[in-house]
Short mmCIF file of C-alpha atoms in Angstrom, two decimals:
data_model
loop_
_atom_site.label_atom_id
_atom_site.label_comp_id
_atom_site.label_asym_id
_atom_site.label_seq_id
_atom_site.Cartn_x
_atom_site.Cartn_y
_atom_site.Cartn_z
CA UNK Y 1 85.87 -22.25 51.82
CA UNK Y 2 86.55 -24.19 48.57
CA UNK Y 3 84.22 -27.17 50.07
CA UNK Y 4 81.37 -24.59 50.57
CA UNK Y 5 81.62 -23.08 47.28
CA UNK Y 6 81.72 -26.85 45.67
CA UNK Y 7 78.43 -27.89 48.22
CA UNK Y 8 76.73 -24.81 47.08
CA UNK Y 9 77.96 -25.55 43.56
CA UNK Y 10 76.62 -28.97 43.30
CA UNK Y 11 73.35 -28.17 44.56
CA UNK Y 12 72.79 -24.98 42.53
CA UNK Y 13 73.24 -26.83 39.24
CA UNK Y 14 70.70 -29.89 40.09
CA UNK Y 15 68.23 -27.11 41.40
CA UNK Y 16 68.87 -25.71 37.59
CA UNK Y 17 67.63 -29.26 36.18
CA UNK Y 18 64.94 -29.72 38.53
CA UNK Y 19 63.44 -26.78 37.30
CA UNK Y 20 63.63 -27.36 33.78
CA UNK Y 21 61.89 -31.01 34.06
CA UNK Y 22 59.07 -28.93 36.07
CA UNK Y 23 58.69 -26.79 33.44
CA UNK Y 24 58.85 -29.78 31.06
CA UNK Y 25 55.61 -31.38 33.15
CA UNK Y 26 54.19 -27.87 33.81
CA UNK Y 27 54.69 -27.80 29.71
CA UNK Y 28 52.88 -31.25 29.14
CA UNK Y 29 49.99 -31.48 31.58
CA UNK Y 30 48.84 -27.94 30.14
CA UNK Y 31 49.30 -29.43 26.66
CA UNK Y 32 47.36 -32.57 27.73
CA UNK Y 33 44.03 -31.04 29.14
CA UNK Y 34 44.09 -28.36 26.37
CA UNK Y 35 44.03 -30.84 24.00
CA UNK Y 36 41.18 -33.12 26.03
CA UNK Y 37 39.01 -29.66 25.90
CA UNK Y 38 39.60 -29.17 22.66
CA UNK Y 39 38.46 -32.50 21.41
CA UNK Y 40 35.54 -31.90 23.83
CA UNK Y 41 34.66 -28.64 22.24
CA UNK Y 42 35.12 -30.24 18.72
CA UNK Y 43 32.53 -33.08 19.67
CA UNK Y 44 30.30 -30.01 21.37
CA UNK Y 45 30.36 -28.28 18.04
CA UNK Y 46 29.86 -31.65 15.92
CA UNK Y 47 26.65 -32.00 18.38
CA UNK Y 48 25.56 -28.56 17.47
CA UNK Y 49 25.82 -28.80 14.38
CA UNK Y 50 23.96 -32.16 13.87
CA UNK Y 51 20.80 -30.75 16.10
CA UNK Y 52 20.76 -27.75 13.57
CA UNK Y 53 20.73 -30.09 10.84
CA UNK Y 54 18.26 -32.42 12.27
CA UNK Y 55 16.10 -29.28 13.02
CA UNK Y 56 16.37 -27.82 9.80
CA UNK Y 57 15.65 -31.62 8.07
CA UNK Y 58 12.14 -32.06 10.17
CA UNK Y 59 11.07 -28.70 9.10
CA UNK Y 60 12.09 -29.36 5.60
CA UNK Y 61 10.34 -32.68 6.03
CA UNK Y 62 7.04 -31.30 7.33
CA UNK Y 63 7.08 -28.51 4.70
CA UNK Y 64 7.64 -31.09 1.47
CA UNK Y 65 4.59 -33.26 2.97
CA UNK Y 66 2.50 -30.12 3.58
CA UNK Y 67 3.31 -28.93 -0.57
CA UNK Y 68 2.19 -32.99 -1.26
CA UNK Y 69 -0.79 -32.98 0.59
CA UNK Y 70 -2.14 -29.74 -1.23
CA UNK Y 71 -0.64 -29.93 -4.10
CA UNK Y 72 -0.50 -33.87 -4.79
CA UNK Y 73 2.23 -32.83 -6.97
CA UNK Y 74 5.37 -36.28 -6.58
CA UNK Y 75 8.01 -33.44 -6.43
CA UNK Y 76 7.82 -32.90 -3.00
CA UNK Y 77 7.23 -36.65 -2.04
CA UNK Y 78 11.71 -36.72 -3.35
CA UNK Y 79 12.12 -34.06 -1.33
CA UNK Y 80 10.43 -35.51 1.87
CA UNK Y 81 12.58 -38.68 1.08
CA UNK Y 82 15.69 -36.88 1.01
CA UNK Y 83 15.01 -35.13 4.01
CA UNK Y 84 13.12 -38.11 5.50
CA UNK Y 85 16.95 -39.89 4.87
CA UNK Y 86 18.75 -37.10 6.16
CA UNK Y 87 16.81 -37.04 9.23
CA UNK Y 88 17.68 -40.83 10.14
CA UNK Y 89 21.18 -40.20 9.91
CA UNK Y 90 21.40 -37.33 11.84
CA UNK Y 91 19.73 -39.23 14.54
CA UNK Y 92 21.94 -41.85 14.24
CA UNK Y 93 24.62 -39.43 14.78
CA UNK Y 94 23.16 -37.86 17.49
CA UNK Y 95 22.78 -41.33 19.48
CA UNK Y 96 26.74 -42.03 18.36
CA UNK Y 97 27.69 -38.49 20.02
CA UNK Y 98 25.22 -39.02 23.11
CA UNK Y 99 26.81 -42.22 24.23
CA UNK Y 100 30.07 -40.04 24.93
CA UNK Y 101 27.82 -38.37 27.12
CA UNK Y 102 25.46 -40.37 29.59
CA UNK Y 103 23.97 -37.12 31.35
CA UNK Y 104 22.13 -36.45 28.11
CA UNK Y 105 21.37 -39.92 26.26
CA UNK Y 106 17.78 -39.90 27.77
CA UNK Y 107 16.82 -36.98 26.33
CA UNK Y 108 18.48 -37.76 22.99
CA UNK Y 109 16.38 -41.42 22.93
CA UNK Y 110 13.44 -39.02 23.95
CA UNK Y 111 14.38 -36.83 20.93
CA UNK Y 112 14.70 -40.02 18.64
CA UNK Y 113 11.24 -41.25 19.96
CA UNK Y 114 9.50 -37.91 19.08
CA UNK Y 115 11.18 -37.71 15.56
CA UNK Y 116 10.35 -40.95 14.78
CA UNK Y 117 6.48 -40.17 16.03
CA UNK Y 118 6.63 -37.48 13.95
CA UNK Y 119 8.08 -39.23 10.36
CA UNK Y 120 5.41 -41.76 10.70
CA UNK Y 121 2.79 -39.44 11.25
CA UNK Y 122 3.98 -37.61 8.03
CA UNK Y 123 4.42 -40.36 6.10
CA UNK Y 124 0.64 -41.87 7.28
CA UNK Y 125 -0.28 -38.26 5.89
CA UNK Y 126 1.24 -39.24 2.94
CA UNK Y 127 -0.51 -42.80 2.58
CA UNK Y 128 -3.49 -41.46 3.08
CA UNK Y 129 -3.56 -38.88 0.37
CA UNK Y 130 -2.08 -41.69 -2.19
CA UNK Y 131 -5.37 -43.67 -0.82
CA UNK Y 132 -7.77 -40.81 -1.61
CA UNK Y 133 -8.64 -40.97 1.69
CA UNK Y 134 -8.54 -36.95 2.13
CA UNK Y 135 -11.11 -36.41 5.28
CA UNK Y 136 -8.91 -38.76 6.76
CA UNK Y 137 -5.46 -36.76 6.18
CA UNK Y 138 -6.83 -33.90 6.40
CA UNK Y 139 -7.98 -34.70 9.68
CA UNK Y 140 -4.49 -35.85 10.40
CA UNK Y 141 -2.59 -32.61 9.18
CA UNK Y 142 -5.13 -30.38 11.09
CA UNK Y 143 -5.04 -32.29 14.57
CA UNK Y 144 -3.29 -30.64 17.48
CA UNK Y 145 -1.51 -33.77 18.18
CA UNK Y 146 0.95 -33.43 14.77
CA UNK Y 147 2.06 -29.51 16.24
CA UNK Y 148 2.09 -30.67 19.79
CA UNK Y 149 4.80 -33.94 18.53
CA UNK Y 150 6.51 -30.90 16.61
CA UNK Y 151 6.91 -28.71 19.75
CA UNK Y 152 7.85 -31.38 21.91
CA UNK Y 153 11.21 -31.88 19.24
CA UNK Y 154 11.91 -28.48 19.21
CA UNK Y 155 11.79 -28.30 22.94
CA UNK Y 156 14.21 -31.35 23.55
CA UNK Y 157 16.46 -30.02 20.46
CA UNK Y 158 16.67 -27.07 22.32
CA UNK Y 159 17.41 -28.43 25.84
CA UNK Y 160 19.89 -30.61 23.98
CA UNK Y 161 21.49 -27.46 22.31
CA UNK Y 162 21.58 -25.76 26.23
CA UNK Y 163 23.45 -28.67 27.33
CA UNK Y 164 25.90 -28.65 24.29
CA UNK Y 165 26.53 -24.82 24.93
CA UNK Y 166 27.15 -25.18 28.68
CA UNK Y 167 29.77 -28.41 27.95
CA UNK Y 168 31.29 -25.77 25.13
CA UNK Y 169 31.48 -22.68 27.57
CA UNK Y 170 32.92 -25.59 30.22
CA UNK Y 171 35.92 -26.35 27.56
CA UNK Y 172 36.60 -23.30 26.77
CA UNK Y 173 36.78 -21.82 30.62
CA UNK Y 174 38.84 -25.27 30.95
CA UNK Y 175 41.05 -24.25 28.27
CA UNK Y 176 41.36 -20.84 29.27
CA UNK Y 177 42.67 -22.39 33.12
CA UNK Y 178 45.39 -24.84 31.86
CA UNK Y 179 46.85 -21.79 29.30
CA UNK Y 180 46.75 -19.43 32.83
CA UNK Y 181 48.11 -22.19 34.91
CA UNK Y 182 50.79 -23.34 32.10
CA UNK Y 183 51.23 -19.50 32.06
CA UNK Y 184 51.71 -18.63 35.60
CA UNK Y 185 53.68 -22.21 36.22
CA UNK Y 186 56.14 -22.09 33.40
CA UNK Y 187 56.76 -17.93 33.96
CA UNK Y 188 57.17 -19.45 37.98
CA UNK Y 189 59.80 -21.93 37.02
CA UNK Y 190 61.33 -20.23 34.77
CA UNK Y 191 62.04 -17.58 37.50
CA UNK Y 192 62.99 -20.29 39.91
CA UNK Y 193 65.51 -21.64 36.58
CA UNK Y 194 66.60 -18.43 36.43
CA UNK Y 195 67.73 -18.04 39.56
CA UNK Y 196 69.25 -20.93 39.57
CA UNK Y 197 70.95 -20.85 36.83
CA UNK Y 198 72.60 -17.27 38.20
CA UNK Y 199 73.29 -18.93 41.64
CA UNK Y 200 75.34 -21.87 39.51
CA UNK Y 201 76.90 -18.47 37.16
CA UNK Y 202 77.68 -17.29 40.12
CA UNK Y 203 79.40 -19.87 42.27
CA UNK Y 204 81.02 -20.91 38.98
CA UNK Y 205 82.70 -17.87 38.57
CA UNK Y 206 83.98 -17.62 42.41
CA UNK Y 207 85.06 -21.51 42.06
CA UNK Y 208 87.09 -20.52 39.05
CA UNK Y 209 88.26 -16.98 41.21
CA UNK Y 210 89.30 -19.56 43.67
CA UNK Y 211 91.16 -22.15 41.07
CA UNK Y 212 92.93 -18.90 39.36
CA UNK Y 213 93.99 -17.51 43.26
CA UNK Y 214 94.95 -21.06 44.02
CA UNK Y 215 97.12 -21.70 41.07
CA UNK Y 216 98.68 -17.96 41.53
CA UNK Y 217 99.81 -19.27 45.02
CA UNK Y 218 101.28 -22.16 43.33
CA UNK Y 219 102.85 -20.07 40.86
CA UNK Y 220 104.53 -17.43 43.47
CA UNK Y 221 105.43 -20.39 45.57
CA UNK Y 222 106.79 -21.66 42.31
CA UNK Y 223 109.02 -18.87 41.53
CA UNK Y 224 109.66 -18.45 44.90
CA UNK Y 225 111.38 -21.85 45.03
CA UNK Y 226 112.74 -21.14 41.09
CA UNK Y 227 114.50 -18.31 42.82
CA UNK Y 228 115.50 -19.89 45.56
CA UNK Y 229 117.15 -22.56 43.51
CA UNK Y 230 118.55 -19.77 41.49
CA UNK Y 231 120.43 -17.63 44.39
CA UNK Y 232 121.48 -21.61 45.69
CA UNK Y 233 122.75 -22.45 42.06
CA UNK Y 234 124.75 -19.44 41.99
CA UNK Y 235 125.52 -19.57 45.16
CA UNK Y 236 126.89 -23.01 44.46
CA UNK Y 237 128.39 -21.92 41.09
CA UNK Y 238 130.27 -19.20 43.50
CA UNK Y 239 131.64 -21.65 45.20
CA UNK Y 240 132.84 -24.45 42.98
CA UNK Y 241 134.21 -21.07 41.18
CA UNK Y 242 136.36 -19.87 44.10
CA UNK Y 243 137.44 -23.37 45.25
CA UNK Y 244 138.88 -24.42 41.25
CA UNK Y 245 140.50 -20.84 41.86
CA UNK Y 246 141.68 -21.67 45.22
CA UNK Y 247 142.60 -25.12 43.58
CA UNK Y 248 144.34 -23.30 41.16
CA UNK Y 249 146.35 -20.67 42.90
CA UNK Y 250 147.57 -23.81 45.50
CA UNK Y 251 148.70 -25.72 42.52
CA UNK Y 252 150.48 -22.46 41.76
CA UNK Y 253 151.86 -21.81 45.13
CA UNK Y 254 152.76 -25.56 45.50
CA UNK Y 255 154.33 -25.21 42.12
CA UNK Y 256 156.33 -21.85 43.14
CA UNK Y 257 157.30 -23.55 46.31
CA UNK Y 258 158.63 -26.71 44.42
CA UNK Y 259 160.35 -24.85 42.28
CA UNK Y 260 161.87 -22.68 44.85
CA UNK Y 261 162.87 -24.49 47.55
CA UNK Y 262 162.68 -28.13 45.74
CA UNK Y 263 164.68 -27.42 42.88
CA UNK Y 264 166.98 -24.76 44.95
CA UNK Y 265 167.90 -28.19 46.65
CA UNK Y 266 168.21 -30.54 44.25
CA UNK Y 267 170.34 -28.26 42.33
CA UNK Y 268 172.53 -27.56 45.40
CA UNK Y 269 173.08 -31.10 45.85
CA UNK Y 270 174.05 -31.92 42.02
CA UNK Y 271 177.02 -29.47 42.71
CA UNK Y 272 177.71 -30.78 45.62
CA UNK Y 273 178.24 -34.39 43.97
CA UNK Y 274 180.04 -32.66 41.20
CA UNK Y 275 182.62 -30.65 43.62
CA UNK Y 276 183.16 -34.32 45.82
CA UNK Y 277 183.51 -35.73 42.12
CA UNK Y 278 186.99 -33.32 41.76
CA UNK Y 279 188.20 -34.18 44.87
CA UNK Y 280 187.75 -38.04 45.83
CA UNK Y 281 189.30 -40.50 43.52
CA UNK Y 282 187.03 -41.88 40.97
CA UNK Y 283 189.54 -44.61 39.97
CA UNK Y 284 188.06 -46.87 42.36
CA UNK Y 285 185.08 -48.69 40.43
CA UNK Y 286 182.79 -48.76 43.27
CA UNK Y 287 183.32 -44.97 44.20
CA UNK Y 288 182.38 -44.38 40.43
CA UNK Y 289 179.61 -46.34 40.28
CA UNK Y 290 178.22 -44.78 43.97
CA UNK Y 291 178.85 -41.07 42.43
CA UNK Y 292 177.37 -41.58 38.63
CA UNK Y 293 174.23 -43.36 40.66
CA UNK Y 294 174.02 -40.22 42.70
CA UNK Y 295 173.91 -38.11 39.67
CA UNK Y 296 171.23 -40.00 37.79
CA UNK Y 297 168.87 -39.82 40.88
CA UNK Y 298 169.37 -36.30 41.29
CA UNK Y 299 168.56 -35.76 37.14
CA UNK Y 300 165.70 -38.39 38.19
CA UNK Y 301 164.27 -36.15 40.88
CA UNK Y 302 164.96 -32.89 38.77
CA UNK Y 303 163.26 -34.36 35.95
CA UNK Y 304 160.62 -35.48 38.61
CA UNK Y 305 160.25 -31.86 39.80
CA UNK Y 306 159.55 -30.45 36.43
CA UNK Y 307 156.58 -33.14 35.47
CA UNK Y 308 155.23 -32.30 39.17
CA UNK Y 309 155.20 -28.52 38.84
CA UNK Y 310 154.24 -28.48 34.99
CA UNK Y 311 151.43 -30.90 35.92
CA UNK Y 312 150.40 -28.13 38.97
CA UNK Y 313 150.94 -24.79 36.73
CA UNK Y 314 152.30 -25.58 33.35
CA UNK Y 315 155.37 -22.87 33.05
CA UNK Y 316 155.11 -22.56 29.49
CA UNK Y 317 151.90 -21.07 30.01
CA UNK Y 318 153.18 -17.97 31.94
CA UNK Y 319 156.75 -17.94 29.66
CA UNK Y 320 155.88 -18.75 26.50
CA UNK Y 321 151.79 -18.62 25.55
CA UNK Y 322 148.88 -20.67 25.41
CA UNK Y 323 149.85 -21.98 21.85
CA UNK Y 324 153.30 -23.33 22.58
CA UNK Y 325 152.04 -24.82 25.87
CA UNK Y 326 149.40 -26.93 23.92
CA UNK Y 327 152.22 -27.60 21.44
CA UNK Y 328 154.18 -28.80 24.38
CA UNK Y 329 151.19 -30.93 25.58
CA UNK Y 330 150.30 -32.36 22.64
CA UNK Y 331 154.23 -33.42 21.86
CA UNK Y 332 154.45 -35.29 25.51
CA UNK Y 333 150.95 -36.61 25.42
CA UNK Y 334 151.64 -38.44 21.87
CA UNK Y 335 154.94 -39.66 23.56
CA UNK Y 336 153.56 -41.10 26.26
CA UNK Y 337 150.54 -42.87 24.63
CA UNK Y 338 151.98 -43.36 21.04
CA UNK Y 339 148.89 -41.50 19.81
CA UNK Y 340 149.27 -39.45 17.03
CA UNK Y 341 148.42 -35.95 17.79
CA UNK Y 342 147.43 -33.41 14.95
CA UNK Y 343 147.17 -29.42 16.15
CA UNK Y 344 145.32 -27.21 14.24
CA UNK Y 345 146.10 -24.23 16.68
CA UNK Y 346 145.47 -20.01 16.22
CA UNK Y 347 147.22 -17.41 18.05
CA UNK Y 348 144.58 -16.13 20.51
CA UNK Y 349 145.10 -13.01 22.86
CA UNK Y 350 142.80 -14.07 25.80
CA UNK Y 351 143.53 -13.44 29.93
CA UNK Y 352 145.18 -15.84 31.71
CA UNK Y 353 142.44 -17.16 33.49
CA UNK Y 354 140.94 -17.88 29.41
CA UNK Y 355 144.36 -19.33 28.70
CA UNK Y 356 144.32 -21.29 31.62
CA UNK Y 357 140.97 -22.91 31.38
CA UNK Y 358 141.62 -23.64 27.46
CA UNK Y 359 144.56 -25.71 28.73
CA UNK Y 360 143.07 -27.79 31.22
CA UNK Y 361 140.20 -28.43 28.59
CA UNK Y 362 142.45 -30.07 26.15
CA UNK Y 363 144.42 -31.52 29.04
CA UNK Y 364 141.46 -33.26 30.29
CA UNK Y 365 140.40 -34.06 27.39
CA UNK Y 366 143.80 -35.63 26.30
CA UNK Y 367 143.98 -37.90 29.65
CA UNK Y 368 139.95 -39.15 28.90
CA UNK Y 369 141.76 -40.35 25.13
CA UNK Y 370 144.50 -41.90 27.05
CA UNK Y 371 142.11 -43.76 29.44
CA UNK Y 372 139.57 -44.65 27.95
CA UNK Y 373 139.16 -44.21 24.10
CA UNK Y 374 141.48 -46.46 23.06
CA UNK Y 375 141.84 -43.89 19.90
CA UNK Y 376 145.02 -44.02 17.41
CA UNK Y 377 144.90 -40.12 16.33
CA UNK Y 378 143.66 -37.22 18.03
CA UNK Y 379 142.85 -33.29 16.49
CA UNK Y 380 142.95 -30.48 18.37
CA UNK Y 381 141.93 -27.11 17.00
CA UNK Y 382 142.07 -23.93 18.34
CA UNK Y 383 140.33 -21.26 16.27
CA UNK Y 384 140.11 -17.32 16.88
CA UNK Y 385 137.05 -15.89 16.52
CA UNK Y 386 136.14 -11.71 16.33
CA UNK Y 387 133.25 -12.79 19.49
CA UNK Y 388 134.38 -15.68 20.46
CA UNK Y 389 136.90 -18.68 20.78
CA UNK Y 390 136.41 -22.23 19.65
CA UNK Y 391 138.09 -25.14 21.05
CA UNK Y 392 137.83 -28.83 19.62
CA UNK Y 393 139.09 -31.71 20.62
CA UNK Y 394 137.98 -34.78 18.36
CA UNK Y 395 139.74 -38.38 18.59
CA UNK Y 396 138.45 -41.44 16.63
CA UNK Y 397 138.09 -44.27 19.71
CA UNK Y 398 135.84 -46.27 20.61
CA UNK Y 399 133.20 -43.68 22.28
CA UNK Y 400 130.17 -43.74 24.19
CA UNK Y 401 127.06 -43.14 24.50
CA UNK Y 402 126.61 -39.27 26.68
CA UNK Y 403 123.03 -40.44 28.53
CA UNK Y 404 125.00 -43.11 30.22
CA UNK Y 405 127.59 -41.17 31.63
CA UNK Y 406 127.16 -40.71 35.45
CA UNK Y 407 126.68 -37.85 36.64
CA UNK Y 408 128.68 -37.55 38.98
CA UNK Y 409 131.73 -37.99 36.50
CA UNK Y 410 134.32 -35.14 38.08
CA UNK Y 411 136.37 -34.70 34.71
CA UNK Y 412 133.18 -33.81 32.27
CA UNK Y 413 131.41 -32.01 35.59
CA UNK Y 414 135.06 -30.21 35.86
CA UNK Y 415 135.24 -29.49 31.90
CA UNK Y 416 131.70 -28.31 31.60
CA UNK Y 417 131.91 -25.83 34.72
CA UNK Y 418 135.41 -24.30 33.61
CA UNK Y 419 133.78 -23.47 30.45
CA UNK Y 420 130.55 -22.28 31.48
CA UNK Y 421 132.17 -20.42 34.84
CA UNK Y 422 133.60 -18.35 32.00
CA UNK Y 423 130.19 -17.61 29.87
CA UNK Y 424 131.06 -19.95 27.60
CA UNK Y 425 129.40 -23.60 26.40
CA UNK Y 426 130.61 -27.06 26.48
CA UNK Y 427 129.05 -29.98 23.83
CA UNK Y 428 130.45 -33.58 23.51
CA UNK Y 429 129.06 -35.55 21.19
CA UNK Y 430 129.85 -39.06 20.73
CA UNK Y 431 128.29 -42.47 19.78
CA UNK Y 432 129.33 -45.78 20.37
CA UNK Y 433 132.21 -46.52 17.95
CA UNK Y 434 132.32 -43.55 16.26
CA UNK Y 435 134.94 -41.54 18.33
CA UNK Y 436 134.11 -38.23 20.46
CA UNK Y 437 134.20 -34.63 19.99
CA UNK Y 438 134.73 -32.13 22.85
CA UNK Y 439 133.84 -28.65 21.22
CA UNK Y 440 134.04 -25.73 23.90
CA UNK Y 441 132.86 -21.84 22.63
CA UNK Y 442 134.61 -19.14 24.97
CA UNK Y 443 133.70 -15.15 24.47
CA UNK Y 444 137.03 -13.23 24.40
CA UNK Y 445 137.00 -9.50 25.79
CA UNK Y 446 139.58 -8.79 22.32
CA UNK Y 447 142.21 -10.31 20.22
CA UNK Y 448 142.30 -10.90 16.26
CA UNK Y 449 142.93 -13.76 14.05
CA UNK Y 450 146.64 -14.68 13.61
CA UNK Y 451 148.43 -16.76 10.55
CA UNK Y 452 147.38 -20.39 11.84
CA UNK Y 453 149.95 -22.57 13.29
CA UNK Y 454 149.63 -25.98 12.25
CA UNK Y 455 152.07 -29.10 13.87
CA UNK Y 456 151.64 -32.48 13.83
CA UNK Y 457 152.82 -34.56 15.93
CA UNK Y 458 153.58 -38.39 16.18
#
């Protein structure tokens, strides 16, 4: 369907073109022969005019002669030169105009010939009566052959003049057909243009219908697939969330069970040694040595059981708070890494599940230090908030760079969805050389700001 609309399209719009170069040549061929008749009417009315004048100058000729021959008076003989002068050039004119047309140049040299014959009869006239030879012009001036020459110019003036009006009526109806044809063509095309024009309107605005249908697929299949990838994410989210709880309440169970049963044994044993210590003699070095080795590797595996089940579920969490616990972190953590450790820490009244993720935070965060950041001091704050908690956990190490850390990197991936699992928001920030800072922001449901605790340790 697209295809047809684009076929129909294409040939709409060059059918829109066509029409206006038609119109264009429609436009100049009219122009062209309007403009040939009028320059053909022009010279019609340029021939017109010069027959009228050469008319008029014979008659004015004839008359000035007729005033000399009576009169004798040399006033008319100037104004039978003048005319005599005007006469010549409007026959020259006349042959000039006639050679444009060849249908007529015979009887225009005809009409030269009798005009000529007739100044040379009026200007023997006029020799005569300077010669006092007066029989003999007025013999001249009275013969029939003077007003037959006369008639005879008049007659092939006015054939001339019928000509020149048929050639003018010719133009005009000539004019009058290229304005009617450039009239009915350019009123055709325009109509075809027109048409054209609305079929490419037209098919334009279904093409774009088409684009804006096509693109609202696109966009429902879009958001279809957004939401999709939403219910997944959750979905996913869901899950990671219920297997870190289900991670979580197995550490706790493990460390319940260790506890329990573990240390229920360990501490059975210890006073088992000590009750064998009262009865067996312990004079004898190597008994001695046997029992006080006994004792130090059931201290070792008591001690043992406490990092084990304080690594699973810190107690000091449940017992004592989330402040001492970090207190308690951040004393063994600078023990075992010789990293100085200063606490900045608030008295926060969160749920456990708050108090818990806080913990593992700075926990995590305190085993990346000890890895990998090669840091000599290390600030934790905890600050209490009236919306919200804050959490910071800055060292000055070596750092790194946060675009090149894979993603796939458990411990941040852990960190970040602890925090946001929560409604909360996790930033690290760190550059090469210029330490890291793990800042999380957790809402609390309540809980008010306490007289801060501060400890260092080192």
């Amino acid at each position: 369907m697209r295809w047809s609309h684009l076929r129909k399209w294409a040939i709409s719009l060059p059918a829109a073109f066509l029409a206006a170069l038609v119109l264009i040549g429609i436009n100049e061929v009219g122009y062209y022969r309007s403009n040939d008749s009028l320059q053909n009417l022009s010279i019609t009315f340029q021939t017109r005019t010069t027959l009228d004048k050469l008319m008029q100058q014979m008659a004015d000729a004839e008359t000035s002669v007729r005033g000399y021959l009576l009169t004798g008076e040399e006033r008319y003989l100037d104004t039978y030169q003048q005319a005599s002068t005007n006469v010549d050039n409007a026959v020259d004119e006349l042959r000039a105009i006639y050679s444009l047309f060849p249908e007529d140049l015979q009887i225009s040299s005809l009409l030269g010939r009798e005009v000529a014959k007739r100044i040379n009869e009026m200007d023997l006239s006029v020799q005569l009566r300077k010669g006092g030879f007066d029989s003999a012009w007025r013999h001249l001036i009275n013969s029939p052959d003077g007003k037959a020459s006369m008639d005879r110019v008049r007659s092939l003036g006015a054939e001339l003049v019928t000509h020149s009006n048929e050639r003018r009526a010719h133009n005009e109806a000539e004019i009058v057909r290229s304005l009617a044809l450039s009239r009915i063509g350019i009123a055709v095309v325009s109509v075809i243009g027109l048409i054209a024009f609305y079929l490419y309107l037209r098919q334009s605005n279904r093409l774009t219908d088409l684009m804006l249908r096509e693109q609202k697929l696109l966009q429902d299949e879009r958001d279809q697939l957004e939401k999709q990838v939403r219910q997944r994410t959750a979905s996913l989210t869901e899950l990671a969330t219920h297997l870190q709880q289900v991670r979580e309440d197995e550490r706790a169970h493990l460390a319940r069970e260790l506890h329990d049963e573990l240390g229920a044994l360990l501490t059975a044993a210890k006073l088992d040694v000590a009750r064998l210590k009262s009865k067996i003699d312990m004079s004898m070095p190597d008994v001695q040595e046997r029992i006080q080795h006994l004792i130090e590797t059931l201290n070792s595996g008591i001690a043992l059981k406490r990092r084990i089940i304080e690594n699973l579920r810190p107690s000091s969490l449940s017992n004592l708070g989330l402040t001492p616990s970090l207190e308690i972190l951040g004393k063994e953590f600078s023990d075992s890494s010789n990293i100085a450790v200063d606490l900045d820490l608030e008295t926060v009244h969160v749920p456990e599940t708050t108090q818990l993720t806080i913990y593992r935070l700075v926990q995590e965060s305190l085993t990346n230090i000890g890895k990998y950041a090669k840091a000599t001091q290390v600030q934790v704050h905890l600050q209490n908030h009236p919306s919200h908690i804050a959490i910071q956990v800055q060292d000055n190490g070596v750092g790194f760079d946060p675009l090149s850390v894979n993603p796939s990197s458990h411990g941040l991936a852990g960190m970040r969805h602890r925090v946001e699992a929560l409604g909360g928001r996790l930033n690290i920030r760190s550059a090469p050389q210029r330490g890291t800072l793990v800042e999380a922001v957790l809402p609390q449901s309540g809980g008010h700001r306490e007289k801060t605790n501060q400890i260092s340790v080192s």
